[in-house]
Tab-separated table of C-alpha atoms in Angstrom:
chain	number	residue	atom	x	y	z
A	1	UNK	CA	24.856	-48.756	19.219
A	2	UNK	CA	24.839	-45.389	20.982
A	3	UNK	CA	24.675	-45.232	24.702
A	4	UNK	CA	21.753	-43.629	26.509
A	5	UNK	CA	23.537	-40.445	27.778
A	6	UNK	CA	24.674	-39.607	24.225
A	7	UNK	CA	21.135	-40.105	22.848
A	8	UNK	CA	19.728	-37.967	25.636
A	9	UNK	CA	22.257	-35.182	24.932
A	10	UNK	CA	21.370	-35.172	21.221
A	11	UNK	CA	17.656	-35.085	22.020
A	12	UNK	CA	18.116	-32.137	24.418
A	13	UNK	CA	20.191	-30.305	21.806
A	14	UNK	CA	17.484	-30.772	19.138
A	15	UNK	CA	14.734	-29.593	21.494
A	16	UNK	CA	16.806	-26.552	22.479
A	17	UNK	CA	17.371	-25.581	18.856
A	18	UNK	CA	13.688	-25.993	18.020
A	19	UNK	CA	12.623	-23.824	20.946
A	20	UNK	CA	15.072	-21.068	19.937
A	21	UNK	CA	13.617	-20.970	16.411
A	22	UNK	CA	10.074	-20.885	17.773
A	23	UNK	CA	10.978	-18.016	20.078
A	24	UNK	CA	12.592	-16.099	17.231
A	25	UNK	CA	9.535	-16.606	15.053
A	26	UNK	CA	7.347	-15.307	17.874
A	27	UNK	CA	9.483	-12.184	18.120
A	28	UNK	CA	9.243	-11.677	14.358
A	29	UNK	CA	5.462	-12.073	14.468
A	30	UNK	CA	5.227	-9.571	17.328
A	31	UNK	CA	7.449	-7.124	15.439
A	32	UNK	CA	5.316	-7.451	12.282
A	33	UNK	CA	2.155	-7.001	14.332
A	34	UNK	CA	3.505	-3.825	15.927
A	35	UNK	CA	4.556	-2.575	12.490
A	36	UNK	CA	1.057	-3.159	11.079
A	37	UNK	CA	-0.519	-1.311	14.004
A	38	UNK	CA	1.869	1.638	13.546
A	39	UNK	CA	1.188	1.725	9.787
A	40	UNK	CA	-2.576	1.551	10.361
A	41	UNK	CA	-2.216	4.570	12.662
A	42	UNK	CA	-0.302	6.402	9.918
A	43	UNK	CA	-2.973	5.484	7.349
A	44	UNK	CA	-5.740	6.623	9.708
A	45	UNK	CA	-3.925	9.905	10.273
A	46	UNK	CA	-3.671	10.491	6.513
A	47	UNK	CA	-7.426	10.006	6.132
A	48	UNK	CA	-8.023	12.417	9.013
A	49	UNK	CA	-5.780	14.939	7.199
A	50	UNK	CA	-8.110	14.856	4.191
A	51	UNK	CA	-6.480	12.209	2.029
A	52	UNK	CA	-8.618	9.731	0.109
A	53	UNK	CA	-7.493	6.160	-0.520
A	54	UNK	CA	-7.521	4.718	-3.995
A	55	UNK	CA	-5.913	2.407	-6.514
A	56	UNK	CA	-4.086	3.505	-9.642
A	57	UNK	CA	-5.275	1.734	-12.775
A	58	UNK	CA	-3.561	1.730	-16.163
A	59	UNK	CA	-5.790	1.813	-19.249
A	60	UNK	CA	-4.042	1.168	-22.549
A	61	UNK	CA	-5.088	3.030	-25.711
A	62	UNK	CA	-6.896	5.789	-23.838
A	63	UNK	CA	-6.423	9.514	-23.264
A	64	UNK	CA	-6.822	8.669	-19.584
A	65	UNK	CA	-3.949	6.208	-19.480
A	66	UNK	CA	-3.866	6.280	-15.676
A	67	UNK	CA	-6.951	6.707	-13.524
A	68	UNK	CA	-7.559	6.506	-9.791
A	69	UNK	CA	-10.349	4.346	-8.445
A	70	UNK	CA	-11.422	5.633	-5.037
A	71	UNK	CA	-11.662	2.807	-2.524
A	72	UNK	CA	-14.337	4.418	-0.340
A	73	UNK	CA	-16.817	5.810	-2.863
A	74	UNK	CA	-15.849	3.555	-5.795
A	75	UNK	CA	-15.597	6.519	-8.204
A	76	UNK	CA	-13.144	6.801	-11.060
A	77	UNK	CA	-11.016	9.925	-11.391
A	78	UNK	CA	-8.845	11.221	-14.228
A	79	UNK	CA	-5.845	12.970	-12.609
A	80	UNK	CA	-4.857	15.426	-15.349
A	81	UNK	CA	-1.539	16.341	-13.703
A	82	UNK	CA	-0.244	12.803	-13.079
A	83	UNK	CA	2.317	13.551	-15.807
A	84	UNK	CA	4.146	15.961	-13.487
A	85	UNK	CA	7.600	14.840	-12.417
A	86	UNK	CA	6.722	14.585	-8.722
A	87	UNK	CA	3.875	12.150	-9.478
A	88	UNK	CA	5.736	9.842	-11.901
A	89	UNK	CA	6.661	7.277	-9.187
A	90	UNK	CA	2.928	6.725	-8.623
A	91	UNK	CA	2.171	5.755	-12.220
A	92	UNK	CA	2.063	2.024	-11.493
A	93	UNK	CA	-0.905	-0.195	-12.186
A	94	UNK	CA	-2.632	-1.437	-9.011
A	95	UNK	CA	-0.606	0.786	-6.656
A	96	UNK	CA	-2.600	1.745	-3.556
A	97	UNK	CA	-2.229	5.438	-2.755
A	98	UNK	CA	-3.496	8.185	-0.489
A	99	UNK	CA	-4.255	11.313	-2.452
A	100	UNK	CA	-5.609	14.822	-2.062
A	101	UNK	CA	-7.359	16.363	-5.020
A	102	UNK	CA	-9.743	18.958	-6.243
A	103	UNK	CA	-12.465	18.338	-8.801
A	104	UNK	CA	-12.206	20.229	-12.052
A	105	UNK	CA	-14.972	21.839	-14.047
A	106	UNK	CA	-13.763	21.012	-17.519
A	107	UNK	CA	-14.814	18.708	-20.348
A	108	UNK	CA	-14.182	15.034	-19.620
A	109	UNK	CA	-11.255	13.546	-21.515
A	110	UNK	CA	-12.607	10.025	-21.106
A	111	UNK	CA	-16.265	8.970	-21.104
A	112	UNK	CA	-17.588	9.367	-17.549
A	113	UNK	CA	-14.319	9.635	-15.629
A	114	UNK	CA	-14.280	12.835	-13.541
A	115	UNK	CA	-11.189	15.006	-14.175
A	116	UNK	CA	-9.291	16.031	-11.043
A	117	UNK	CA	-6.139	17.898	-10.165
A	118	UNK	CA	-3.863	16.148	-7.706
A	119	UNK	CA	-2.685	18.206	-4.772
A	120	UNK	CA	-0.596	15.506	-3.070
A	121	UNK	CA	-0.010	11.733	-3.144
A	122	UNK	CA	1.438	9.350	-0.599
A	123	UNK	CA	2.044	5.654	-1.053
A	124	UNK	CA	0.120	3.271	1.198
A	125	UNK	CA	2.233	1.861	4.024
A	126	UNK	CA	1.747	-1.844	4.687
């Protein structure tokens, strides 16, 4: 049978360790919160700079294999220059992106999906 001072020491040690972990978790939560706020500021700045926000969607067996669905106006766009080397990293299904574009006056390659030319793309920051 353990004596009372030894039990008390073990109990204090356990409480101390628990409180350190709780404090660390609080710091991590605060750090993540600050990071989200900073990233939201970056995202807001991109929109103010003329970028639109959208989601890349892959369509198999189509001339428009990758389209962009605009998050704000819910329109579908056919980026005709997504094949360019600088845009290849953005050819991922469900990737959220910020993009600048110009509409094109040309025949549609796919049903009712508006052809566009990409000017710039940036990946969404979480």
